[in-house]
Structure formats: structure tokens, C-alpha cells
């Protein structure tokens, strides 16, 4: 599914609630969560009290004081507005999700008699209840299919109109409440209680109501609080210096100095940046269970990717029949087609088509022959057909050779043919293909060459990841030679062949023991341990409940390649926070040249040399600086929500880029902005 377009800042659905939210967030209990803005609120309240006192006593300079007080409150409101806009976009998405969660009824099956059911309210279902869902019914809650197979419309969750198949006993057994069965029927065991379903969690997360601060965000808040404390101490000492020089500095001016010099810009936007990062994932149809997972994606060092469906197209195609000496191509193709007539996998269908197109072999009426088809199993690793005294099998090299050696073979040269088969299989594997061996009545006929196509452009994407310092590891069940060939073609850094769930888990732990953060994706129950162990575990929505519960992200589109985009979004979040922090600190340095000369020029005329902006008067300088301090928050809201432009570059290049664009920009922009505001303020006679 393509990325959905977010609601803009000026969208009426966002603007109105965000304006109201800006005032609601003036609640001290909410402000206390942001130390910088809480301090701004305290000094704003103090200045308001002092202004009211001066108003009663008729003190001079009330117009200037009123403007300072108003812009202090505007600074606070703009900061709240930024966070409210970020939350508002999530709430708009949550509203659409709520439409999918209606008062659905359910056909709950009796525990005593599974053929009988009673209609009950969907909200009354408990974990472990079994419900019958037929064509046209809405699935009442999250669960796992235990019987039947059905076509399900999941557009309410994924936005994808194409229906998907859900069936029992596989890795596509999980179903989500609010989706609709289009055909056939299924029995579903409920796995989530009312109020804790997948949609409920999505709503709470996209609204940001339960968004917990991440360790990086907490660390940044501690840094900002420390800087604020330093400026508090510095501001407190200024009156003493002024008194020593035989003058005094008004409290309102001290407050203006303090608010413009503390890191209000990043303090106002840090929460919005975090919320927007999760929002970007949701728009890519990825649900992050926590902000920590998003940030971890940005810090990932090692990326584990399944070969099939991620690096390759996933549908292996038969491209060639390679017989052993003494067997013709046509004879091998005929046996391979017979063994594949009941094989509904893409590989099986491609074998039938290849035999038909290359040798004109048409499908036979196997029903008339009384044929018995043997399905593939994980234990046998073979499939085939038995008919009229003939037994044909196709499967992996080792499985077929064991089958031949265990049988009472009619072929007296099994060892010789086995060597020939292995030689052909090695050639196929070295070329990056998958060999399937065909045997008929104990006679080894040859090898089917299955080719798995590497996705176009994937090599370039891995090169970008390598440039970012991320190591890519391909996970596959193929033999080492096949894995090595595909890994070389795809351009991954390493591979794990013949991978089992235990091997995946061991690999993740080994990487983490080196101090690295690991990301991986999976969809099956056997992937659950590795998903739980990984720092970023992306579970496919089509997968099992166990996989979805183990991961800390769920991809609603079930697209394994999206793991690369997830890493990019995580890095964009960290880059945005770092860029705006750099801009904010540089910004404060520039504002120093506007405020300090204005404050002390009367006491120390030599400080006029620092008035490099040529500001008109001390009052206009102070007012211009505090107006700029408030307006820059509004100007940066779109950047905080959209994120800085993401480029796959190394850490050193990223640091240079941040310093050049946002560090230098943070110095230059205030000089230009404050000067323009000063000209305007002076022209209007406001100071």
C-alpha cells in the first residue's frame, strides 16, 4: 500500500482542535512534563502578576510590558499548538479507525456442542471463545482461525482493497476484529479481550494518548533542563552586576532575556517530533507499539532480511530440466510434470508450464488412472504422485537421495547416479538456483532448475544501507552454495544458510553481544522468539498471533521489504531531533547579540559595539527578540512534523550537514529575522 497523505497543518480538521488543545495544555499538570515550557509558564505567570501590579499603581512603560507578557504567553501557546497539531493528525486517523469498530454481533459456538451457536454482542466475547464467521459477517474480535478457510477483506485495517486468504494451521491464521469475511466460513478462537484488540491498540497509539517518552527523548529533556537551570542562575546574577555598575535592570527585561536564551525552540518541538515520527510509520501502514521501537530503528546496526519475498521475488520458477546421463530431457520433463499436476505452489505450476511449452507435454487425466497425489510435508521434503504401479517423487537433493537409498531400488547404480545428481545440483546451486531432484520407481532422473529472481534495485538499496553503517544479513533455508550465490548477486554483507528458528535467535544474540542493535521481520510462530529478542521486531499482519505479540511493530501490508523504510523513518526521526536541537542552540547564540547590548548599553556604553544588527533602541531589540522567539516555533512546526530530508549518508557526513545547514542557519536566521521585526516594530511605534 502506498503512503497515505497526512492532513496538513491548515486542515480544518486539525487546526480547530489544535487551537483548543493549545489552551487545554496550559494545565500545569501537563506542562510539568516539559521542563523548559513549564519554566516559561512560571515566568509568564510572574510577569502577568507584575504587569497587573504596575497597571494598578500606574507605573510607566505599561505598553512595553504588556507586549512582552503577551508574547511570552504566545510562546507557550505556540509550543502547545505544535504538540496538538502532531496529536491531531493521529486523532484524525483514530476517528477513521473507530468507524471500523462498531457494535458487531458474534456467533459464539457452544462449548458442549460445536455445531450450535448463539448470537451475542461482540464486546461480550472472552479470550478462548470460539465464534463462527460466515460470508458477509464482520469478524467480531482478534483471533486465530482454527478451522476452515475464507477470503477476508482487510481494507478497514490495511487500506488494501484486494481480499486475502485466512486459513487454519499455517502462518496466515491470524484475523483482526473489524474485517469482513467475503466467502466461505471460518471458526475463530478469540485471542483478545474487549478493549485490548488490535484496533483498540492502534487507536490509543495513533492518538498519542499512551505515548511514552523514549530514553533519547528523556536524555534530551534532561539536557534542556540543565541548560535552563544554567540560564536561571545566570539571569539571577545579572541584577547584582547592574547594581555594581550603579544601575538596575527591570524584571520584565530579565524575563525576556531568560526566555529568549533558554532552548525554547527545541523544548517546544521535541514532543511533536516524537509523535510525528510514529505518525509517519502509521501512514506507511506500520504500527509501532512504542516510540522506543521507532528510535531503535534509527539506531539499527544489523538488518536481518528473509531472502524469499524480501530480497528475491519469492516465486521460484522452473527454468530448465537437467537429466542425468542415460535419461532424456523429455523423459525428465514428463515425470516432473506428472509429479507437479496437483502442486498448487508457484514452483509446481511453473514446472507444468515449462514441460508443456518446451516439450509439448499436455496434462493427463490423472483421475481416470486412479492417481494418488502425495503432498509436500516439512518432514519428507518431497511431493509426488502414485498411479498404475508407478511412483514419482520430486524434492530436495538430500531428501530424495535418502528416499532412494531407503527403498528397494530397481536401479543398481544408485551410488553413481547419486554422484551425478549431486554434481548437477551443485552447478545449479552455484548459479544461485534451487535444485529439485526427480525420481521414478527408484530411478534418479535428473534435476529441475528453479530460479529465484533478485528484485530490481535491491543491490543499490543495500549499498545505501552500507553507507549508513548498517550491516545486512540474508536469512534463508537454502543450502550454503545457493545462499552464497544469491547473497553475492543481491549485494548483502553476509548470509545465514539453512536457517532454523534457533539459528536466527543465536545470530541476533551474537550481534547484540557485540553491542549492536538488530532489526528483523517475520510472520510465523517459529519467528516469535527471534522477533521478541530483536531490538526492532516487525511482525507481518498476515502472520500468526504469536508473531504479532512478539514483535514491537506490525506491518499492516505484510510487506517484508518495508523493513528498510522503517529504518529510514527511524533515522529521519533522530535526524530531525538532532537538526532542530542544533538550530535551537545556534539560535540562542544569535539572540544573545540582540538582547545583551540592549540591556547594558546604558550602563556600559562600550557594549554598543556588540549591536551588530544595528537595532533601533534597547526596547525594540528586546521586543524583537522575544517576538522572533515565539514566531520561530510556528515556522518550524511543518519541519518538525514532516521531518528533515532523509539521505543515506554516514554519521560524519550527517554531522557536517547538520552543522552547515542547521547550525549555520540557526546563527543567520535570527540576525535576519530579528532585524526585520525591529524595523517593523520601530515603524509601527510599538517600542
mmCIF file of N, CA, C and O in Angstrom, residues 279-323:
data_model
loop_
_atom_site.group_PDB
_atom_site.id
_atom_site.type_symbol
_atom_site.label_atom_id
_atom_site.label_comp_id
_atom_site.label_asym_id
_atom_site.label_seq_id
_atom_site.Cartn_x
_atom_site.Cartn_y
_atom_site.Cartn_z
ATOM 1 N N UNK A 279 3.654 8.870 13.702
ATOM 2 C CA UNK A 279 2.622 9.143 12.705
ATOM 3 C C UNK A 279 3.101 8.777 11.303
ATOM 4 O O UNK A 279 2.346 8.238 10.495
ATOM 5 N N UNK A 280 4.374 9.057 11.001
ATOM 6 C CA UNK A 280 4.908 8.706 9.681
ATOM 7 C C UNK A 280 4.886 7.194 9.475
ATOM 8 O O UNK A 280 4.608 6.716 8.377
ATOM 9 N N UNK A 281 5.164 6.440 10.524
ATOM 10 C CA UNK A 281 5.093 4.984 10.409
ATOM 11 C C UNK A 281 3.671 4.526 10.144
ATOM 12 O O UNK A 281 3.428 3.644 9.318
ATOM 13 N N UNK A 282 2.716 5.120 10.842
ATOM 14 C CA UNK A 282 1.312 4.735 10.657
ATOM 15 C C UNK A 282 0.884 5.014 9.223
ATOM 16 O O UNK A 282 0.143 4.231 8.621
ATOM 17 N N UNK A 283 1.356 6.127 8.648
ATOM 18 C CA UNK A 283 0.991 6.450 7.264
ATOM 19 C C UNK A 283 1.626 5.475 6.280
ATOM 20 O O UNK A 283 1.163 5.348 5.152
ATOM 21 N N UNK A 284 2.685 4.793 6.688
ATOM 22 C CA UNK A 284 3.267 3.719 5.877
ATOM 23 C C UNK A 284 2.631 2.377 6.230
ATOM 24 O O UNK A 284 3.116 1.325 5.835
ATOM 25 N N UNK A 285 1.533 2.436 6.982
ATOM 26 C CA UNK A 285 0.812 1.231 7.402
ATOM 27 C C UNK A 285 1.660 0.322 8.286
ATOM 28 O O UNK A 285 1.576 -0.905 8.209
ATOM 29 N N UNK A 286 2.485 0.945 9.126
ATOM 30 C CA UNK A 286 3.252 0.206 10.124
ATOM 31 C C UNK A 286 2.862 0.731 11.497
ATOM 32 O O UNK A 286 2.895 1.946 11.730
ATOM 33 N N UNK A 287 2.466 -0.161 12.384
ATOM 34 C CA UNK A 287 2.050 0.225 13.724
ATOM 35 C C UNK A 287 3.187 -0.068 14.701
ATOM 36 O O UNK A 287 3.572 -1.220 14.900
ATOM 37 N N UNK A 288 3.743 1.000 15.287
ATOM 38 C CA UNK A 288 4.802 0.842 16.291
ATOM 39 C C UNK A 288 4.166 0.758 17.668
ATOM 40 O O UNK A 288 3.342 1.597 18.033
ATOM 41 N N UNK A 289 4.529 -0.261 18.424
ATOM 42 C CA UNK A 289 3.949 -0.440 19.743
ATOM 43 C C UNK A 289 4.508 0.547 20.763
ATOM 44 O O UNK A 289 3.968 0.675 21.851
ATOM 45 N N UNK A 290 5.596 1.239 20.412
ATOM 46 C CA UNK A 290 6.173 2.225 21.323
ATOM 47 C C UNK A 290 7.087 3.143 20.546
ATOM 48 O O UNK A 290 7.588 2.797 19.479
ATOM 49 N N UNK A 291 7.292 4.368 21.080
ATOM 50 C CA UNK A 291 8.237 5.284 20.475
ATOM 51 C C UNK A 291 9.646 4.751 20.556
ATOM 52 O O UNK A 291 10.498 5.059 19.711
ATOM 53 N N UNK A 292 9.916 3.932 21.572
ATOM 54 C CA UNK A 292 11.249 3.331 21.715
ATOM 55 C C UNK A 292 11.598 2.498 20.472
ATOM 56 O O UNK A 292 12.747 2.496 20.013
ATOM 57 N N UNK A 293 10.599 1.797 19.921
ATOM 58 C CA UNK A 293 10.848 0.967 18.745
ATOM 59 C C UNK A 293 11.215 1.829 17.542
ATOM 60 O O UNK A 293 12.082 1.461 16.739
ATOM 61 N N UNK A 294 10.566 2.989 17.405
ATOM 62 C CA UNK A 294 10.866 3.875 16.278
ATOM 63 C C UNK A 294 12.297 4.377 16.369
ATOM 64 O O UNK A 294 13.034 4.390 15.381
ATOM 65 N N UNK A 295 12.696 4.800 17.561
ATOM 66 C CA UNK A 295 14.052 5.308 17.736
ATOM 67 C C UNK A 295 15.085 4.192 17.572
ATOM 68 O O UNK A 295 16.162 4.412 17.020
ATOM 69 N N UNK A 296 14.745 3.000 18.065
ATOM 70 C CA UNK A 296 15.670 1.877 17.905
ATOM 71 C C UNK A 296 15.902 1.589 16.429
ATOM 72 O O UNK A 296 17.013 1.241 16.017
ATOM 73 N N UNK A 297 14.849 1.749 15.609
ATOM 74 C CA UNK A 297 15.002 1.542 14.168
ATOM 75 C C UNK A 297 16.019 2.516 13.590
ATOM 76 O O UNK A 297 16.774 2.179 12.672
ATOM 77 N N UNK A 298 16.055 3.734 14.129
ATOM 78 C CA UNK A 298 17.013 4.714 13.646
ATOM 79 C C UNK A 298 18.435 4.423 14.060
ATOM 80 O O UNK A 298 19.380 4.938 13.455
ATOM 81 N N UNK A 299 18.618 3.604 15.096
ATOM 82 C CA UNK A 299 19.957 3.277 15.593
ATOM 83 C C UNK A 299 20.419 1.882 15.185
ATOM 84 O O UNK A 299 21.441 1.389 15.670
ATOM 85 N N UNK A 300 19.659 1.217 14.320
ATOM 86 C CA UNK A 300 19.950 -0.171 13.956
ATOM 87 C C UNK A 300 21.327 -0.294 13.309
ATOM 88 O O UNK A 300 21.722 0.522 12.478
ATOM 89 N N UNK A 301 22.057 -1.329 13.723
ATOM 90 C CA UNK A 301 23.374 -1.634 13.150
ATOM 91 C C UNK A 301 23.327 -2.831 12.207
ATOM 92 O O UNK A 301 24.091 -2.906 11.250
ATOM 93 N N UNK A 302 22.440 -3.784 12.519
ATOM 94 C CA UNK A 302 22.368 -5.025 11.742
ATOM 95 C C UNK A 302 20.926 -5.264 11.318
ATOM 96 O O UNK A 302 20.008 -5.195 12.140
ATOM 97 N N UNK A 303 20.744 -5.560 10.043
ATOM 98 C CA UNK A 303 19.417 -5.777 9.478
ATOM 99 C C UNK A 303 19.330 -7.211 8.980
ATOM 100 O O UNK A 303 20.094 -7.615 8.097
ATOM 101 N N UNK A 304 18.429 -8.011 9.569
ATOM 102 C CA UNK A 304 18.226 -9.393 9.136
ATOM 103 C C UNK A 304 17.035 -9.431 8.189
ATOM 104 O O UNK A 304 15.944 -8.995 8.549
ATOM 105 N N UNK A 305 17.243 -9.960 6.986
ATOM 106 C CA UNK A 305 16.201 -9.959 5.968
ATOM 107 C C UNK A 305 16.013 -11.366 5.418
ATOM 108 O O UNK A 305 16.983 -12.025 5.028
ATOM 109 N N UNK A 306 14.759 -11.822 5.372
ATOM 110 C CA UNK A 306 14.473 -13.095 4.726
ATOM 111 C C UNK A 306 14.737 -12.970 3.232
ATOM 112 O O UNK A 306 14.443 -11.939 2.619
ATOM 113 N N UNK A 307 15.280 -14.022 2.660
ATOM 114 C CA UNK A 307 15.554 -13.995 1.224
ATOM 115 C C UNK A 307 14.262 -13.936 0.427
ATOM 116 O O UNK A 307 14.042 -13.037 -0.375
ATOM 117 N N UNK A 308 13.381 -14.901 0.669
ATOM 118 C CA UNK A 308 12.185 -15.055 -0.148
ATOM 119 C C UNK A 308 11.190 -13.936 0.126
ATOM 120 O O UNK A 308 10.764 -13.729 1.257
ATOM 121 N N UNK A 309 10.810 -13.219 -0.909
ATOM 122 C CA UNK A 309 9.816 -12.159 -0.786
ATOM 123 C C UNK A 309 10.396 -10.823 -0.370
ATOM 124 O O UNK A 309 9.730 -9.801 -0.487
ATOM 125 N N UNK A 310 11.634 -10.820 0.116
ATOM 126 C CA UNK A 310 12.264 -9.563 0.532
ATOM 127 C C UNK A 310 13.393 -9.209 -0.425
ATOM 128 O O UNK A 310 13.386 -8.156 -1.054
ATOM 129 N N UNK A 311 14.349 -10.105 -0.536
ATOM 130 C CA UNK A 311 15.475 -9.879 -1.448
ATOM 131 C C UNK A 311 15.139 -10.406 -2.846
ATOM 132 O O UNK A 311 15.518 -9.804 -3.844
ATOM 133 N N UNK A 312 14.424 -11.517 -2.896
ATOM 134 C CA UNK A 312 14.001 -12.082 -4.180
ATOM 135 C C UNK A 312 12.495 -11.925 -4.334
ATOM 136 O O UNK A 312 11.789 -11.610 -3.380
ATOM 137 N N UNK A 313 12.010 -12.159 -5.540
ATOM 138 C CA UNK A 313 10.573 -12.003 -5.792
ATOM 139 C C UNK A 313 9.743 -13.028 -5.039
ATOM 140 O O UNK A 313 8.566 -12.807 -4.784
ATOM 141 N N UNK A 314 10.346 -14.160 -4.695
ATOM 142 C CA UNK A 314 9.653 -15.121 -3.852
ATOM 143 C C UNK A 314 9.007 -16.270 -4.593
ATOM 144 O O UNK A 314 8.837 -17.349 -4.036
ATOM 145 N N UNK A 315 8.634 -16.066 -5.845
ATOM 146 C CA UNK A 315 8.017 -17.141 -6.619
ATOM 147 C C UNK A 315 9.073 -17.777 -7.522
ATOM 148 O O UNK A 315 9.334 -17.288 -8.627
ATOM 149 N N UNK A 316 9.686 -18.848 -7.033
ATOM 150 C CA UNK A 316 10.708 -19.515 -7.836
ATOM 151 C C UNK A 316 10.073 -20.152 -9.069
ATOM 152 O O UNK A 316 8.997 -20.749 -8.981
ATOM 153 N N UNK A 317 10.739 -20.026 -10.181
ATOM 154 C CA UNK A 317 10.210 -20.526 -11.445
ATOM 155 C C UNK A 317 11.135 -21.591 -12.016
ATOM 156 O O UNK A 317 12.364 -21.450 -11.978
ATOM 157 N N UNK A 318 10.526 -22.655 -12.561
ATOM 158 C CA UNK A 318 11.312 -23.693 -13.237
ATOM 159 C C UNK A 318 11.828 -23.132 -14.555
ATOM 160 O O UNK A 318 11.053 -22.599 -15.364
ATOM 161 N N UNK A 319 13.130 -23.229 -14.777
ATOM 162 C CA UNK A 319 13.724 -22.663 -15.994
ATOM 163 C C UNK A 319 14.401 -23.705 -16.870
ATOM 164 O O UNK A 319 14.661 -23.442 -18.039
ATOM 165 N N UNK A 320 14.690 -24.896 -16.320
ATOM 166 C CA UNK A 320 15.441 -25.881 -17.103
ATOM 167 C C UNK A 320 15.307 -27.265 -16.464
ATOM 168 O O UNK A 320 15.209 -27.390 -15.239
ATOM 169 N N UNK A 321 15.289 -28.297 -17.327
ATOM 170 C CA UNK A 321 15.356 -29.684 -16.868
ATOM 171 C C UNK A 321 16.753 -30.216 -17.196
ATOM 172 O O UNK A 321 17.191 -30.164 -18.355
ATOM 173 N N UNK A 322 17.461 -30.732 -16.172
ATOM 174 C CA UNK A 322 18.813 -31.240 -16.377
ATOM 175 C C UNK A 322 18.860 -32.734 -16.017
ATOM 176 O O UNK A 322 18.964 -33.103 -14.840
ATOM 177 N N UNK A 323 18.771 -33.613 -17.015
ATOM 178 C CA UNK A 323 18.741 -35.059 -16.728
ATOM 179 C C UNK A 323 20.135 -35.608 -16.457
ATOM 180 O O UNK A 323 21.149 -35.019 -16.841
#
